[in-house]
Short mmCIF file of C-alpha atoms in Angstrom, two decimals:
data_model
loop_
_atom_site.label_atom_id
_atom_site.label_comp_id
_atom_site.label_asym_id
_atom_site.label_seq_id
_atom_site.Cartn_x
_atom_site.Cartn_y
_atom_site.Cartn_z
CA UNK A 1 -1.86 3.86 -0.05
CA UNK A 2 -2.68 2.24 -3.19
CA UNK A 3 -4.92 -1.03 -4.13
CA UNK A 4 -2.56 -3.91 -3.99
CA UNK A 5 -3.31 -7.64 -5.74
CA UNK A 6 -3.01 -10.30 -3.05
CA UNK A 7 -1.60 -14.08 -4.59
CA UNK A 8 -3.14 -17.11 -3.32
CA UNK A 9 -1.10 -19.59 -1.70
CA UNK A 10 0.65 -22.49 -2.60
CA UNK A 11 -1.03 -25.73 -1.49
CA UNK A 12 1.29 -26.62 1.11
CA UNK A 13 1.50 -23.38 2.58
CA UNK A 14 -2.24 -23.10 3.20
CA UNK A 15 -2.20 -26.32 5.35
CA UNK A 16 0.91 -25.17 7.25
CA UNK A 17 -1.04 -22.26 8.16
CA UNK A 18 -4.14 -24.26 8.60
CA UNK A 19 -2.10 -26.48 11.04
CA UNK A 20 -1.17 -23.49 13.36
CA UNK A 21 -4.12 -22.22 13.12
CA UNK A 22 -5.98 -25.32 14.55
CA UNK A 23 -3.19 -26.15 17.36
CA UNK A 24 -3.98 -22.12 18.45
CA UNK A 25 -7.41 -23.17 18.90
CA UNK A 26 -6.93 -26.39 20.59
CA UNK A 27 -4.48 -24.61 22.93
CA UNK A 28 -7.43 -21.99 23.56
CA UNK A 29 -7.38 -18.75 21.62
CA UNK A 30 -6.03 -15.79 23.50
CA UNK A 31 -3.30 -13.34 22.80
CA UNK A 32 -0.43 -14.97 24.42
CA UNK A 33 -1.36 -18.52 22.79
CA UNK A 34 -1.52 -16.43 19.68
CA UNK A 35 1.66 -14.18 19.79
CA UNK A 36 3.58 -17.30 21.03
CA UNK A 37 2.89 -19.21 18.09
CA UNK A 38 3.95 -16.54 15.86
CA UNK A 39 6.56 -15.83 17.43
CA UNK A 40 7.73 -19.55 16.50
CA UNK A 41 6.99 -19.99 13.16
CA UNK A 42 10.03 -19.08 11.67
CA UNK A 43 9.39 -20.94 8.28
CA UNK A 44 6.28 -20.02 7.22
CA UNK A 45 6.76 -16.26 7.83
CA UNK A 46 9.72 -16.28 6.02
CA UNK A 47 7.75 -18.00 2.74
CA UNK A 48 4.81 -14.86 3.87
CA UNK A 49 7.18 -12.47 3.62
CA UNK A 50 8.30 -12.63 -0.06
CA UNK A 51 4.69 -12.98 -0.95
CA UNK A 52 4.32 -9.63 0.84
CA UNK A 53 7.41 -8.28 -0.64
CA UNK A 54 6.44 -9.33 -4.07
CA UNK A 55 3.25 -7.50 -3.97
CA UNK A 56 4.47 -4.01 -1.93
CA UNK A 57 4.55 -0.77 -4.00
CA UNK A 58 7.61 0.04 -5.42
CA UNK A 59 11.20 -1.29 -3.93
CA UNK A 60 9.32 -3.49 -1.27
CA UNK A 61 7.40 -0.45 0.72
CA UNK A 62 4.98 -0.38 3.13
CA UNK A 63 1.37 -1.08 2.13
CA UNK A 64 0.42 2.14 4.71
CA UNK A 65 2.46 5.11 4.41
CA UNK A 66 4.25 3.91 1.40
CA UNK A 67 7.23 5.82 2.28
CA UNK A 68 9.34 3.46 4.49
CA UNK A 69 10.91 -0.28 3.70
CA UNK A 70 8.43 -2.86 4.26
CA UNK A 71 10.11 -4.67 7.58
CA UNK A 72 7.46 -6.61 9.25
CA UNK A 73 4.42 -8.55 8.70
CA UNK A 74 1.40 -6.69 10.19
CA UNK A 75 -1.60 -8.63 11.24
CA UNK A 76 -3.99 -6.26 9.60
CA UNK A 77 -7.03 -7.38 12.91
CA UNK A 78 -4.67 -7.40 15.51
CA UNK A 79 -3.83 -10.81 17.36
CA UNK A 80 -4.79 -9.21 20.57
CA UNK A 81 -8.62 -9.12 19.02
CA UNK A 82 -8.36 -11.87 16.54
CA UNK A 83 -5.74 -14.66 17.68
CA UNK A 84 -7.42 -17.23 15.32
CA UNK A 85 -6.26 -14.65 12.35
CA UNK A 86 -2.73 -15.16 13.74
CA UNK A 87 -1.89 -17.03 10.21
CA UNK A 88 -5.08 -15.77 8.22
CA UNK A 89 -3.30 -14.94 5.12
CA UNK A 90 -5.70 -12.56 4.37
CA UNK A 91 -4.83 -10.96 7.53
CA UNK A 92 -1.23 -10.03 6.75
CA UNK A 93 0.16 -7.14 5.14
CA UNK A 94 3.72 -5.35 4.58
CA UNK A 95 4.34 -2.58 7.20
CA UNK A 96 7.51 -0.31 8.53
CA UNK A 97 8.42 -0.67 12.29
CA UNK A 98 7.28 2.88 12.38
CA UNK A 99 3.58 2.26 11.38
CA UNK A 100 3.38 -1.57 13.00
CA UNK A 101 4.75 -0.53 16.20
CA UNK A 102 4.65 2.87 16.50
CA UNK A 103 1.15 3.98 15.25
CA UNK A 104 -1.32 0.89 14.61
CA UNK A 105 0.33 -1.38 17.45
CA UNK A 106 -3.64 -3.36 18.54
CA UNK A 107 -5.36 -0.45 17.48
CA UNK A 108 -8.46 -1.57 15.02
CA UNK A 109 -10.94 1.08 14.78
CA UNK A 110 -14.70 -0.09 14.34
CA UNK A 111 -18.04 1.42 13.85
CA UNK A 112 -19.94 1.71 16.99
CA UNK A 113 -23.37 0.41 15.38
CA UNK A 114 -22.30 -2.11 12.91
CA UNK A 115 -19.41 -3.60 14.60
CA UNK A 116 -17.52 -2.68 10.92
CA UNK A 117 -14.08 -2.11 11.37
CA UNK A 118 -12.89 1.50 10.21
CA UNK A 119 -9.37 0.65 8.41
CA UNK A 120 -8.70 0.47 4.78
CA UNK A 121 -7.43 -2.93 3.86
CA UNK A 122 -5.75 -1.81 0.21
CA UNK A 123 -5.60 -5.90 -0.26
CA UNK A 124 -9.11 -5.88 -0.60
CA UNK A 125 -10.64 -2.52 -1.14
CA UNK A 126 -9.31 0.62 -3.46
CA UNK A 127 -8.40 3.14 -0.64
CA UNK A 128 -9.19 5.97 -3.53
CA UNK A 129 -12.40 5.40 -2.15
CA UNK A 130 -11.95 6.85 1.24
CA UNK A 131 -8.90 8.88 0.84
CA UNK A 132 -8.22 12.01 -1.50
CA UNK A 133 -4.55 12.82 -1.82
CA UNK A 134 -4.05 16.78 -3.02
CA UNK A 135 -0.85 16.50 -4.62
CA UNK A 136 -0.03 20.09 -4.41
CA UNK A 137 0.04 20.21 -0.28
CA UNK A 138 1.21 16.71 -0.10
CA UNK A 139 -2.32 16.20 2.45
CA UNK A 140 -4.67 13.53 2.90
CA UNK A 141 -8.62 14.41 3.19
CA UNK A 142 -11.47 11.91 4.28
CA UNK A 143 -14.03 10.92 1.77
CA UNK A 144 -15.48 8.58 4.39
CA UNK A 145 -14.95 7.43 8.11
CA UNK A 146 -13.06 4.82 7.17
CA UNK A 147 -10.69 7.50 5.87
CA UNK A 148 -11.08 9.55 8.56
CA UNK A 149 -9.83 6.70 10.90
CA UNK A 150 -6.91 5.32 8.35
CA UNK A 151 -5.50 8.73 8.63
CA UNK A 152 -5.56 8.96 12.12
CA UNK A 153 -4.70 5.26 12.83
CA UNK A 154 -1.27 6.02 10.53
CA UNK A 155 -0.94 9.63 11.32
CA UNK A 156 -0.52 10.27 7.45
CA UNK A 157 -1.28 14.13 7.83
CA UNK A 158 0.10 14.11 11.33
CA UNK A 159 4.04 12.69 10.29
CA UNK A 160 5.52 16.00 8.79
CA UNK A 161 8.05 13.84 6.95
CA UNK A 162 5.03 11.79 5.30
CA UNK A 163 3.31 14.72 4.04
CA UNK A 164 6.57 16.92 3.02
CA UNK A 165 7.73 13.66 0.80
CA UNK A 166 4.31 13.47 -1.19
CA UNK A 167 4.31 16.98 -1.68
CA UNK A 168 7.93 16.68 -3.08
CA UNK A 169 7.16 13.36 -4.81
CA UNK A 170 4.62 15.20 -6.57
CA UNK A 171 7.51 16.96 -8.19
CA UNK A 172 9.29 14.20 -9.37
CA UNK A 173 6.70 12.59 -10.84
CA UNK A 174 5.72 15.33 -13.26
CA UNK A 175 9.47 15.77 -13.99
CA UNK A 176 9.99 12.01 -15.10
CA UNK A 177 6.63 11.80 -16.84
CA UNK A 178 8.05 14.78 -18.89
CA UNK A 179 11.86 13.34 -19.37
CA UNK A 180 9.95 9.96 -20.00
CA UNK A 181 8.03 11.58 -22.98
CA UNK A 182 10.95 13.52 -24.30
CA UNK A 183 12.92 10.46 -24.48
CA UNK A 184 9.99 8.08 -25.99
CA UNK A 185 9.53 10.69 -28.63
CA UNK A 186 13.31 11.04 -29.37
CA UNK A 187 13.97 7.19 -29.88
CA UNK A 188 16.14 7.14 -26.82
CA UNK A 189 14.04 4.30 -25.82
CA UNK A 190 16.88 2.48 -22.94
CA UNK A 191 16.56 6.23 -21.45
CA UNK A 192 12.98 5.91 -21.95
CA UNK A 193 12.90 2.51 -20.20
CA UNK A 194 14.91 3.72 -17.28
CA UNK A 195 12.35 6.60 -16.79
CA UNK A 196 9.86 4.53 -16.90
CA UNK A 197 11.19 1.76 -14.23
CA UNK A 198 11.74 4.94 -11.93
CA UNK A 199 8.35 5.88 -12.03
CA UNK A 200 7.34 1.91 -11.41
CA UNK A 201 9.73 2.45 -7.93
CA UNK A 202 9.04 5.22 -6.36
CA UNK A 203 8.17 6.08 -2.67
CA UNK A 204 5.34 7.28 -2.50
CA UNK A 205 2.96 4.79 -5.31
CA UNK A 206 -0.16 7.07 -3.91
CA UNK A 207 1.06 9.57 -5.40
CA UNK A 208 1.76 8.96 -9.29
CA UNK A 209 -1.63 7.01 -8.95
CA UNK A 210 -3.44 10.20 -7.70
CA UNK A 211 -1.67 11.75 -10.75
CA UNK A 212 -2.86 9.03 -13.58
CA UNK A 213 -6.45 9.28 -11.76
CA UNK A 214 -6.38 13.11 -12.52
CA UNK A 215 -6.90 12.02 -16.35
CA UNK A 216 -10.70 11.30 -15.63
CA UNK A 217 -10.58 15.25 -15.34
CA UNK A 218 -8.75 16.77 -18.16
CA UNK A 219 -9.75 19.97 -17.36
CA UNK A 220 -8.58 19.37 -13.20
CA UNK A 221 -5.39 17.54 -15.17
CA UNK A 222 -4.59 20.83 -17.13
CA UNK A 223 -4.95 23.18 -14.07
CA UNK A 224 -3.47 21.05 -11.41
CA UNK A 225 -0.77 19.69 -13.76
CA UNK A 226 0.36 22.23 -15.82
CA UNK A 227 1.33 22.25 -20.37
CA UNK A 228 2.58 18.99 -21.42
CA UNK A 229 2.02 16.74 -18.51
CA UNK A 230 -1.51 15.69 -19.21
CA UNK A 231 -0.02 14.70 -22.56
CA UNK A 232 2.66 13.06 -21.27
CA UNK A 233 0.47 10.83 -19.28
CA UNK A 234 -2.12 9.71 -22.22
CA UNK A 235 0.72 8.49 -24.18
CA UNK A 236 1.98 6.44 -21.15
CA UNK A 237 -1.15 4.71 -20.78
CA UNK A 238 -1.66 3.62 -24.21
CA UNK A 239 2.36 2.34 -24.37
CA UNK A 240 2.15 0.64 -20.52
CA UNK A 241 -1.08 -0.75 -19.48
CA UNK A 242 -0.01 -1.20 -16.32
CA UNK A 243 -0.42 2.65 -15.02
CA UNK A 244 -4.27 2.75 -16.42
CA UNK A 245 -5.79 2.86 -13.53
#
């Protein structure tokens, strides 16, 4: 999971969704009211879903496990809690079937005292700041409950396939950051540029950003990275802005 840059809405778009968001409350809020309604607003979720797609990781992703093809708009509070959110746009995100329907379905995890829900929203908040990716096992670790909960909400430690292609992602990365390098210092720069759209595409965005955030560390860089790599990565930030992170 990575932080992603929501755009606002075109004018007419945010009173469409204003519209259907006032004839769900005139109808009386509830889940069926709300589900129905979405369920008929063919239109507008087709103009929310290339937003969405524009601003997924990589070749269209989802904003969760980052692994799968973005298929469905996910209503980040769930209608069943929140069917005024129905067409909140800050409520929707890009999500595979797997982790809309199979793991978050209604569930929205919130703290017992403060009411706080227990997600990470990567539209709003960086989830480096609850999660800690170890690139070598391909695992996720807690930093905070929020975390905790994203990681059990989305099973991203529990979904062998998930944690296998980080680990193995981890590998690629460091072997086009290298080829990318080779080729920038060479001249080759079309084989550079290729390199470097790969690494813009990839599965798996978490994990080339948990590798760029290693260069806070240069020593932790060096150790968990291995010669050349750490280099590598310097001279890609300075020639693309777009990986300092």
């Amino acid at each position: 999971m990575i932080p992603l840059q929501r755009p606002p809405l075109r004018p007419a778009l945010l009173a469409e969704l204003g519209r259907r968001t006032e004839a769900i409350q005139n109808a009386g809020p509830s889940t069926a009211v709300g589900r129905a309604a979405w369920r008929g607003a063919r239109q507008p979720k087709a103009q929310l879903r290339l937003l969405l797609r524009q601003m997924a990781p990589g070749l269209e992703r989802c904003m969760y496990c980052g692994d799968n093809l973005g298929t469905d708009i996910d209503h980040f509070e769930p209608i069943a809690r929140a069917p005024l959110r129905t067409f909140d746009w800050q409520n929707h995100l890009l999500a595979c079937a797997h982790c809309n329907s199979n793991q978050k379905r209604d569930r929205f995890p919130c703290d017992p005292v403060t009411g706080a829900h227990l997600l990470v929203d990567p539209s709003r908040e960086d989830p480096a700041e609850h999660l800690l990716l170890y690139l070598e096992s391909g695992a996720y670790d807690p930093l905070t409950p929020k975390g905790e909960a994203t990681i059990d909400v989305f099973a991203l430690n529990a979904r062998a396939e998930l944690v296998r292609g980080r680990r193995m992602m981890f590998t690629v990365v460091q072997a086009v950051l290298l080829a990318w390098h080779r080729s920038r210092l060479s001249g080759a720069e079309t084989e550079a540029g290729e390199y470097l759209d790969a690494l813009r595409l990839l599965h798996h965005a978490d994990v080339l950003r948990a590798v760029l955030r290693l260069r806070r560390s240069p020593a932790l860089a060096e150790a968990v990275l291995g010669p050349g790599v750490p280099v590598a990565l310097e001279h890609l930030v300075k020639v693309s802005r777009e990986f300092g992170t």
